[in-house]
Each structure stands twice: as C-alpha cells, then as structure tokens.
Short mmCIF file of C-alpha atoms in Angstrom, two decimals:
data_model
loop_
_atom_site.label_atom_id
_atom_site.label_comp_id
_atom_site.label_asym_id
_atom_site.label_seq_id
_atom_site.Cartn_x
_atom_site.Cartn_y
_atom_site.Cartn_z
CA UNK X 259 -65.74 65.36 27.81
CA UNK X 260 -68.13 65.71 24.91
CA UNK X 261 -71.28 67.76 25.20
CA UNK X 262 -74.51 68.17 23.31
CA UNK X 263 -76.18 71.36 22.29
CA UNK X 264 -78.72 72.62 19.80
CA UNK X 265 -81.92 71.47 21.51
CA UNK X 266 -83.29 74.95 20.69
CA UNK X 267 -84.28 75.48 24.34
CA UNK X 268 -82.01 73.74 26.81
CA UNK X 269 -78.59 72.13 26.59
CA UNK X 270 -77.66 68.67 27.85
CA UNK X 271 -74.16 67.41 28.46
CA UNK X 272 -72.91 64.06 27.22
CA UNK X 273 -69.77 62.33 28.37
CA UNK X 274 -67.96 60.29 25.77
CA UNK X 275 -69.65 57.10 26.87
CA UNK X 276 -68.72 53.46 26.82
CA UNK X 277 -71.04 50.56 27.53
CA UNK X 278 -71.29 47.54 29.72
CA UNK X 279 -74.02 45.34 31.05
CA UNK X 280 -76.57 42.93 29.71
CA UNK X 281 -77.88 42.91 26.19
CA UNK X 282 -81.27 41.49 25.35
CA UNK X 283 -82.48 41.48 21.77
CA UNK X 284 -85.49 39.85 20.14
CA UNK X 285 -85.02 39.76 16.43
CA UNK X 286 -88.26 39.86 14.95
CA UNK X 287 -87.63 53.83 -3.17
CA UNK X 288 -90.03 55.83 -1.11
CA UNK X 289 -91.60 59.28 -1.21
CA UNK X 290 -93.00 61.71 1.28
CA UNK X 291 -96.44 61.63 -0.33
CA UNK X 292 -99.51 60.92 1.75
CA UNK X 293 -101.07 57.70 0.43
CA UNK X 294 -104.76 57.38 -0.30
CA UNK X 295 -106.80 55.76 2.43
CA UNK X 296 -108.37 52.62 0.96
CA UNK X 297 -109.78 49.36 2.30
CA UNK X 298 -106.69 47.68 0.92
CA UNK X 299 -104.36 49.80 3.03
CA UNK X 300 -101.54 47.97 4.78
CA UNK X 301 -101.83 46.83 8.37
CA UNK X 302 -101.11 49.45 10.99
CA UNK X 303 -97.43 49.81 11.78
CA UNK X 304 -96.00 49.27 15.24
CA UNK X 305 -94.51 52.25 17.06
CA UNK X 306 -91.18 52.26 18.89
CA UNK X 307 -89.29 53.96 21.67
CA UNK X 308 -85.52 53.90 21.16
CA UNK X 309 -82.89 54.80 23.75
CA UNK X 310 -80.21 56.41 21.60
CA UNK X 311 -77.60 56.98 24.33
CA UNK X 312 -74.36 58.73 23.48
CA UNK X 313 -73.64 60.36 20.10
CA UNK X 314 -70.62 58.00 19.94
CA UNK X 315 -73.13 55.30 19.03
CA UNK X 316 -72.42 56.56 15.52
CA UNK X 317 -68.82 55.30 15.50
CA UNK X 318 -68.14 53.07 18.50
CA UNK X 319 -68.40 49.37 17.65
CA UNK X 320 -68.04 48.39 21.32
CA UNK X 321 -71.45 49.80 22.25
CA UNK X 322 -73.87 46.83 22.40
CA UNK X 323 -76.83 48.98 21.39
CA UNK X 324 -75.06 49.80 18.12
CA UNK X 325 -75.37 46.16 17.08
CA UNK X 326 -79.06 46.20 17.99
CA UNK X 327 -79.68 49.21 15.76
CA UNK X 328 -77.68 47.66 12.92
CA UNK X 329 -79.85 44.54 13.17
CA UNK X 330 -82.99 46.59 12.49
CA UNK X 331 -83.30 45.74 8.80
CA UNK X 332 -81.81 42.22 8.82
CA UNK X 333 -84.10 41.19 11.69
CA UNK X 334 -87.10 43.01 10.14
CA UNK X 335 -87.85 44.52 13.53
CA UNK X 336 -90.31 47.02 12.05
CA UNK X 337 -91.56 44.58 9.41
CA UNK X 338 -90.36 43.16 6.13
CA UNK X 339 -91.38 46.19 4.07
CA UNK X 340 -89.76 49.60 4.53
CA UNK X 341 -91.98 52.41 5.80
CA UNK X 342 -93.21 55.07 3.40
CA UNK X 343 -91.81 57.72 5.73
CA UNK X 344 -90.51 58.10 9.28
CA UNK X 345 -91.70 60.51 11.97
CA UNK X 346 -89.09 60.95 14.71
CA UNK X 347 -89.96 62.52 18.06
CA UNK X 348 -86.56 63.46 19.48
CA UNK X 349 -85.63 64.51 22.98
CA UNK X 350 -83.24 67.02 21.40
CA UNK X 351 -85.91 69.33 20.02
CA UNK X 352 -87.93 71.31 22.56
CA UNK X 353 -90.49 73.99 21.69
CA UNK X 354 -93.28 75.75 23.55
CA UNK X 355 -95.89 74.28 21.20
CA UNK X 356 -95.52 71.38 18.75
CA UNK X 357 -93.34 71.97 15.71
CA UNK X 358 -92.50 69.92 12.62
CA UNK X 359 -89.65 70.38 10.19
CA UNK X 360 -90.96 70.90 6.67
CA UNK X 361 -88.01 70.11 4.41
CA UNK X 362 -88.16 69.93 0.63
CA UNK X 363 -85.03 68.24 -0.60
CA UNK X 364 -82.62 66.53 1.76
CA UNK X 365 -82.40 67.03 5.50
CA UNK X 366 -79.27 68.65 6.86
CA UNK X 367 -77.29 66.76 9.50
CA UNK X 368 -77.20 68.71 12.77
CA UNK X 369 -74.09 68.23 14.94
CA UNK X 370 -75.74 69.22 18.22
CA UNK X 371 -72.80 68.08 20.37
CA UNK X 372 -69.20 69.12 20.85
CA UNK X 373 -65.95 67.73 22.20
CA UNK X 374 -66.26 64.44 20.33
CA UNK X 375 -63.91 62.82 17.77
CA UNK X 376 -63.51 64.78 14.57
CA UNK X 377 -64.76 61.87 12.48
CA UNK X 378 -68.23 62.28 13.96
CA UNK X 379 -68.54 65.75 12.44
CA UNK X 380 -67.86 64.29 9.00
CA UNK X 381 -70.79 61.89 9.11
CA UNK X 382 -73.81 62.76 6.98
CA UNK X 383 -77.34 61.43 6.95
CA UNK X 384 -79.00 63.22 4.01
CA UNK X 385 -82.39 61.52 4.20
CA UNK X 386 -85.08 63.20 2.11
CA UNK X 387 -87.40 65.51 3.92
CA UNK X 388 -91.04 64.49 4.26
CA UNK X 389 -93.00 67.73 3.79
CA UNK X 390 -96.31 65.98 3.14
CA UNK X 391 -95.89 63.97 6.33
CA UNK X 392 -95.08 67.19 8.18
CA UNK X 393 -98.29 68.77 6.89
CA UNK X 394 -100.30 65.66 7.76
CA UNK X 395 -98.80 65.59 11.26
CA UNK X 396 -99.71 69.24 11.72
CA UNK X 397 -103.24 68.57 10.48
CA UNK X 398 -103.78 65.68 12.90
CA UNK X 399 -102.38 67.55 15.87
CA UNK X 400 -104.42 70.68 15.25
CA UNK X 401 -107.55 68.59 14.74
CA UNK X 402 -106.77 66.94 18.07
CA UNK X 403 -106.47 70.25 19.89
CA UNK X 404 -102.68 70.43 20.02
CA UNK X 405 -102.26 73.52 17.86
CA UNK X 406 -100.94 75.82 16.81
CA UNK X 407 -98.25 73.65 15.20
CA UNK X 408 -95.26 75.56 13.90
CA UNK X 409 -93.63 74.71 10.56
CA UNK X 410 -89.84 74.94 10.69
CA UNK X 411 -88.55 75.09 7.14
CA UNK X 412 -84.82 75.08 7.89
CA UNK X 413 -84.17 72.61 10.71
CA UNK X 414 -82.53 69.34 9.73
CA UNK X 415 -82.14 66.15 11.76
CA UNK X 416 -80.59 66.30 15.24
CA UNK X 417 -78.47 63.44 16.55
CA UNK X 418 -81.44 61.92 18.35
CA UNK X 419 -82.75 61.19 14.85
CA UNK X 420 -79.79 60.69 12.54
CA UNK X 421 -77.51 58.65 14.80
CA UNK X 422 -79.93 55.72 15.24
CA UNK X 423 -81.31 56.09 11.72
CA UNK X 424 -77.88 55.85 10.09
CA UNK X 425 -77.58 52.39 11.63
CA UNK X 426 -81.19 51.33 11.09
CA UNK X 427 -81.66 52.62 7.53
CA UNK X 428 -78.10 53.22 6.28
CA UNK X 429 -79.10 54.07 2.71
CA UNK X 430 -80.78 57.28 3.95
CA UNK X 431 -83.45 56.84 1.29
CA UNK X 432 -86.59 57.00 3.43
CA UNK X 433 -88.15 60.45 3.96
CA UNK X 434 -87.85 61.69 7.55
CA UNK X 435 -89.76 64.36 9.47
CA UNK X 436 -89.14 65.44 13.07
CA UNK X 437 -91.65 66.49 15.73
CA UNK X 438 -90.67 68.43 18.86
CA UNK X 439 -91.53 67.85 22.53
CA UNK X 440 -92.88 70.34 25.08
CA UNK X 441 -90.96 70.05 28.33
CA UNK X 442 -93.29 72.37 30.24
CA UNK X 443 -96.09 69.82 29.75
CA UNK X 444 -96.45 66.36 31.29
CA UNK X 445 -96.43 62.72 30.24
CA UNK X 446 -100.21 62.53 29.84
CA UNK X 447 -100.12 65.47 27.43
CA UNK X 448 -97.53 63.70 25.27
CA UNK X 449 -99.43 60.39 25.45
CA UNK X 450 -102.58 62.12 24.19
CA UNK X 451 -100.56 63.94 21.55
CA UNK X 452 -99.38 60.52 20.36
CA UNK X 453 -102.98 59.29 20.22
CA UNK X 454 -103.76 62.11 17.80
CA UNK X 455 -101.05 60.74 15.50
CA UNK X 456 -102.42 57.17 15.43
CA UNK X 457 -103.86 57.46 11.88
CA UNK X 458 -100.32 57.77 10.52
CA UNK X 459 -99.72 54.12 11.38
CA UNK X 460 -102.27 53.12 8.73
CA UNK X 461 -100.60 55.40 6.19
CA UNK X 462 -97.23 53.63 6.07
CA UNK X 463 -95.53 55.95 8.58
CA UNK X 464 -93.10 54.57 11.16
CA UNK X 465 -93.39 56.56 14.40
CA UNK X 466 -90.19 56.53 16.46
CA UNK X 467 -89.70 58.11 19.85
CA UNK X 468 -85.97 58.69 20.38
CA UNK X 469 -84.73 59.46 23.88
CA UNK X 470 -83.38 57.47 26.84
CA UNK X 471 -84.99 55.16 29.38
CA UNK X 472 -82.82 56.89 32.01
CA UNK X 473 -81.13 60.23 31.45
CA UNK X 474 -79.32 61.86 34.33
CA UNK X 475 -76.00 62.93 32.86
CA UNK X 476 -74.83 64.45 36.14
CA UNK X 477 -74.68 60.92 37.53
CA UNK X 478 -72.68 59.34 34.72
CA UNK X 479 -70.17 56.83 36.09
CA UNK X 480 -66.96 55.23 34.89
CA UNK X 481 -67.15 53.03 31.79
CA UNK X 482 -66.90 49.78 33.76
CA UNK X 483 -68.89 50.88 36.82
CA UNK X 484 -71.77 48.66 37.91
CA UNK X 485 -75.29 49.86 37.26
CA UNK X 486 -76.44 52.28 39.95
CA UNK X 487 -79.26 50.96 42.12
CA UNK X 488 -81.58 53.90 41.48
CA UNK X 489 -81.14 53.55 37.72
CA UNK X 490 -81.80 49.82 37.85
CA UNK X 491 -84.89 50.32 39.99
CA UNK X 492 -86.37 52.87 37.60
CA UNK X 493 -85.50 50.78 34.52
CA UNK X 494 -87.09 47.68 36.05
CA UNK X 495 -90.19 49.65 37.08
CA UNK X 496 -90.51 51.02 33.54
CA UNK X 497 -90.27 47.57 31.97
CA UNK X 498 -92.75 46.06 34.41
CA UNK X 499 -95.18 48.95 34.00
CA UNK X 500 -95.10 48.85 30.20
CA UNK X 501 -95.31 45.08 29.87
CA UNK X 502 -98.23 44.89 32.30
CA UNK X 503 -100.09 47.73 30.57
CA UNK X 504 -99.93 50.24 33.43
CA UNK X 505 -99.70 53.13 30.99
CA UNK X 506 -101.28 55.69 33.30
CA UNK X 507 -98.50 54.99 35.80
CA UNK X 508 -95.94 55.58 33.05
CA UNK X 509 -97.64 58.85 32.17
CA UNK X 510 -97.40 59.89 35.83
CA UNK X 511 -93.87 58.55 36.30
CA UNK X 512 -92.68 61.42 38.46
CA UNK X 513 -95.08 60.40 41.23
CA UNK X 514 -95.45 56.67 40.49
CA UNK X 515 -91.91 55.50 39.69
CA UNK X 516 -89.11 54.82 42.15
CA UNK X 517 -86.41 57.45 41.62
CA UNK X 518 -88.40 59.08 38.83
CA UNK X 519 -86.85 62.52 39.21
CA UNK X 520 -83.40 61.00 39.62
CA UNK X 521 -83.78 59.03 36.40
CA UNK X 522 -85.14 62.08 34.54
CA UNK X 523 -84.25 65.42 36.18
CA UNK X 524 -85.55 66.90 32.93
CA UNK X 525 -88.24 65.03 30.99
CA UNK X 526 -87.07 65.79 27.44
CA UNK X 527 -85.62 62.30 26.83
CA UNK X 528 -88.63 60.49 28.31
CA UNK X 529 -91.50 62.25 26.56
CA UNK X 530 -90.72 60.61 23.19
CA UNK X 531 -91.73 57.32 24.85
CA UNK X 532 -95.11 58.77 25.79
CA UNK X 533 -95.75 59.91 22.22
CA UNK X 534 -94.86 56.52 20.74
CA UNK X 535 -96.94 54.74 23.38
CA UNK X 536 -99.95 56.98 22.82
CA UNK X 537 -99.76 56.53 19.05
CA UNK X 538 -100.18 52.77 19.55
CA UNK X 539 -103.30 53.27 21.64
CA UNK X 540 -104.73 52.35 25.04
CA UNK X 541 -105.02 48.66 24.12
CA UNK X 542 -101.50 48.29 22.77
CA UNK X 543 -99.04 45.63 23.88
CA UNK X 544 -95.50 46.60 24.89
CA UNK X 545 -92.43 44.47 24.24
CA UNK X 546 -88.86 45.19 25.26
CA UNK X 547 -86.67 44.65 22.20
CA UNK X 548 -83.30 45.68 23.63
CA UNK X 549 -81.60 46.29 26.97
CA UNK X 550 -78.02 47.31 27.76
CA UNK X 551 -76.25 49.84 29.99
CA UNK X 552 -73.59 52.51 29.72
CA UNK X 553 -71.53 54.26 32.38
CA UNK X 554 -73.51 53.04 35.39
CA UNK X 555 -76.67 55.08 34.81
CA UNK X 556 -77.61 55.25 31.13
CA UNK X 557 -80.09 52.62 30.01
CA UNK X 558 -80.47 51.75 26.33
CA UNK X 559 -83.77 49.94 26.93
CA UNK X 560 -85.96 50.09 23.81
CA UNK X 561 -89.56 49.05 23.24
CA UNK X 562 -92.05 48.07 20.56
CA UNK X 563 -95.74 48.99 20.91
CA UNK X 564 -98.22 46.87 18.96
CA UNK X 565 -101.93 47.52 18.78
CA UNK X 566 -103.94 44.53 19.95
CA UNK X 567 -105.96 42.93 17.18
#
C-alpha cells in the first residue's frame, strides 16, 4: 500500500488506486513577471477545481482521469492561449496562515508519498518558479485581510501540483507558484480568500484548486467495487449545488451536505475547491468538466468556474 506524506502538517494515506466508473468530459515561452494592467488586458481567465486522485495518475494509463488531464491542451479547456503563470492551491500543503513558495529558478519535485513504484520517484516536473506571482498573491491576500502571508523560499511542487500539471502542461515551461490551505479554518474563509485573488484572473494567471471531490482514504474499496452510496450522494449533492449556484451551501458543506464528514473527514482536499470558486466570484457559473471514480469512494469530479459576463 502506498502512502503520502510531506503535507507539512498532517499525513494522508493513499492506496495504490485503480479506477472504474463513468467518465464525462466536455472538451472545450512565459515568464513569472506581473503584467501591466491596461485596458487592452486579456479577458479574465476561468478558474478550476481538479480532483487529482492517486499519485499513480502519473503513470497509470488505465485511470480515466489521466486521459482527461492529457486532453487539457488539445481540447483548449483553459483557453487557446497558455497562461502567463499558474497558481496551484493544493490539498497537500497545510499551514496555520497562508504561505506561498517563492522560487527563483526551477521548482523541485516533491515526492510526498511512499510505497509506490520506483519509476514514480524518477519523474521530474521542473517548472520555473513564479516569484513575482508569489509576491502578487501575498500582496492581494494581505490587502484582503488574510495576512500575514509567509514566503517559503525552498519548497517545491507537491504531487497535488506536479502530477496533474505534468499531464496538462507536459513541457513544464509555465511558471508555477503554490498557495497553502488552512485546515483549522472553514469553507467560507477559503471562499473569501479566493475572492481576494480574483484580480489575478485579469493578469494572465490560471488559478487551479487541486484536491478531491471525495477524500476518505479509510473507506477505500477494491479496484472494481461499485461506488459507495454515501460517496455517490455527496458527489451528486456537490454537482447539483455548484451547478445551481448554491455556493453558500458548498461553503457550509459539513452541515448542508449529505455525508459531508464521511466524504471529507479532514477538509484539506476540499478547501482548494472553495478557493477556486471564490476567485471566480459570487456570480460565477460552474460546469462539471470531468467525472470518474476509483476504488468505490474516490471521485475525480472536476469543475470549471466562469465569471458571468
């Protein structure tokens, strides 16, 4: 059984997972410098929540979600032009107050899991750091009342960032910065934190929340097991709530959702969704762009959030 580590606060276990279930997809040379804000600036970018599942997504061609992530560029899911930089909010980085990694040069690849095939520890994703984006993120958060924001000058990319990104942007040529989550806070806090980051969308920055729609690793089933009822109920509630714009219910999922605490005994893998959702704004429109299942209880449901024009 493989396990994950290196979340800098708590440790989550991962089985070596295989997938089953339904798949639903809707296909639709950069620097880390902050661009000038001008009337001719590009349209605001959509934000996304991605369920990254098992670290074996990096090597296992049988995982349906892998093919979704590999379709990212060909299907132009985030648009026809590459982002200037990427801000990843990963469920694998927890801190007491917000933190950003300020990396000059290339990001290190963090292997925050163990017990997996040796080939996974030979993978590299040396995307450039995005120090200017890190500074801009810190500036926005502190202006929004979310300070102090710590600058981590040594931390690379954990697998919540590099595993999906190696499939989405395989050239590793787009600068990447990570932002941590605060698991002693709630969904509303993270939604409002995301709102403070909204200006980044007009500055060519792709904001990605990377976690899991359901994440109870103590309830992982056999590879071919049917989807557990509680997991299906929560996943369906989440989709219905997002698509109907009931964002306050999503923020208060522990009291509003069926089986909320079963789906997320710890909130670390759900809070990235709240940040991405908040960054798109109260009037945003949600769209499910992928759905598949692994090991009875792990949903790979992923969403796009588009600001209404």
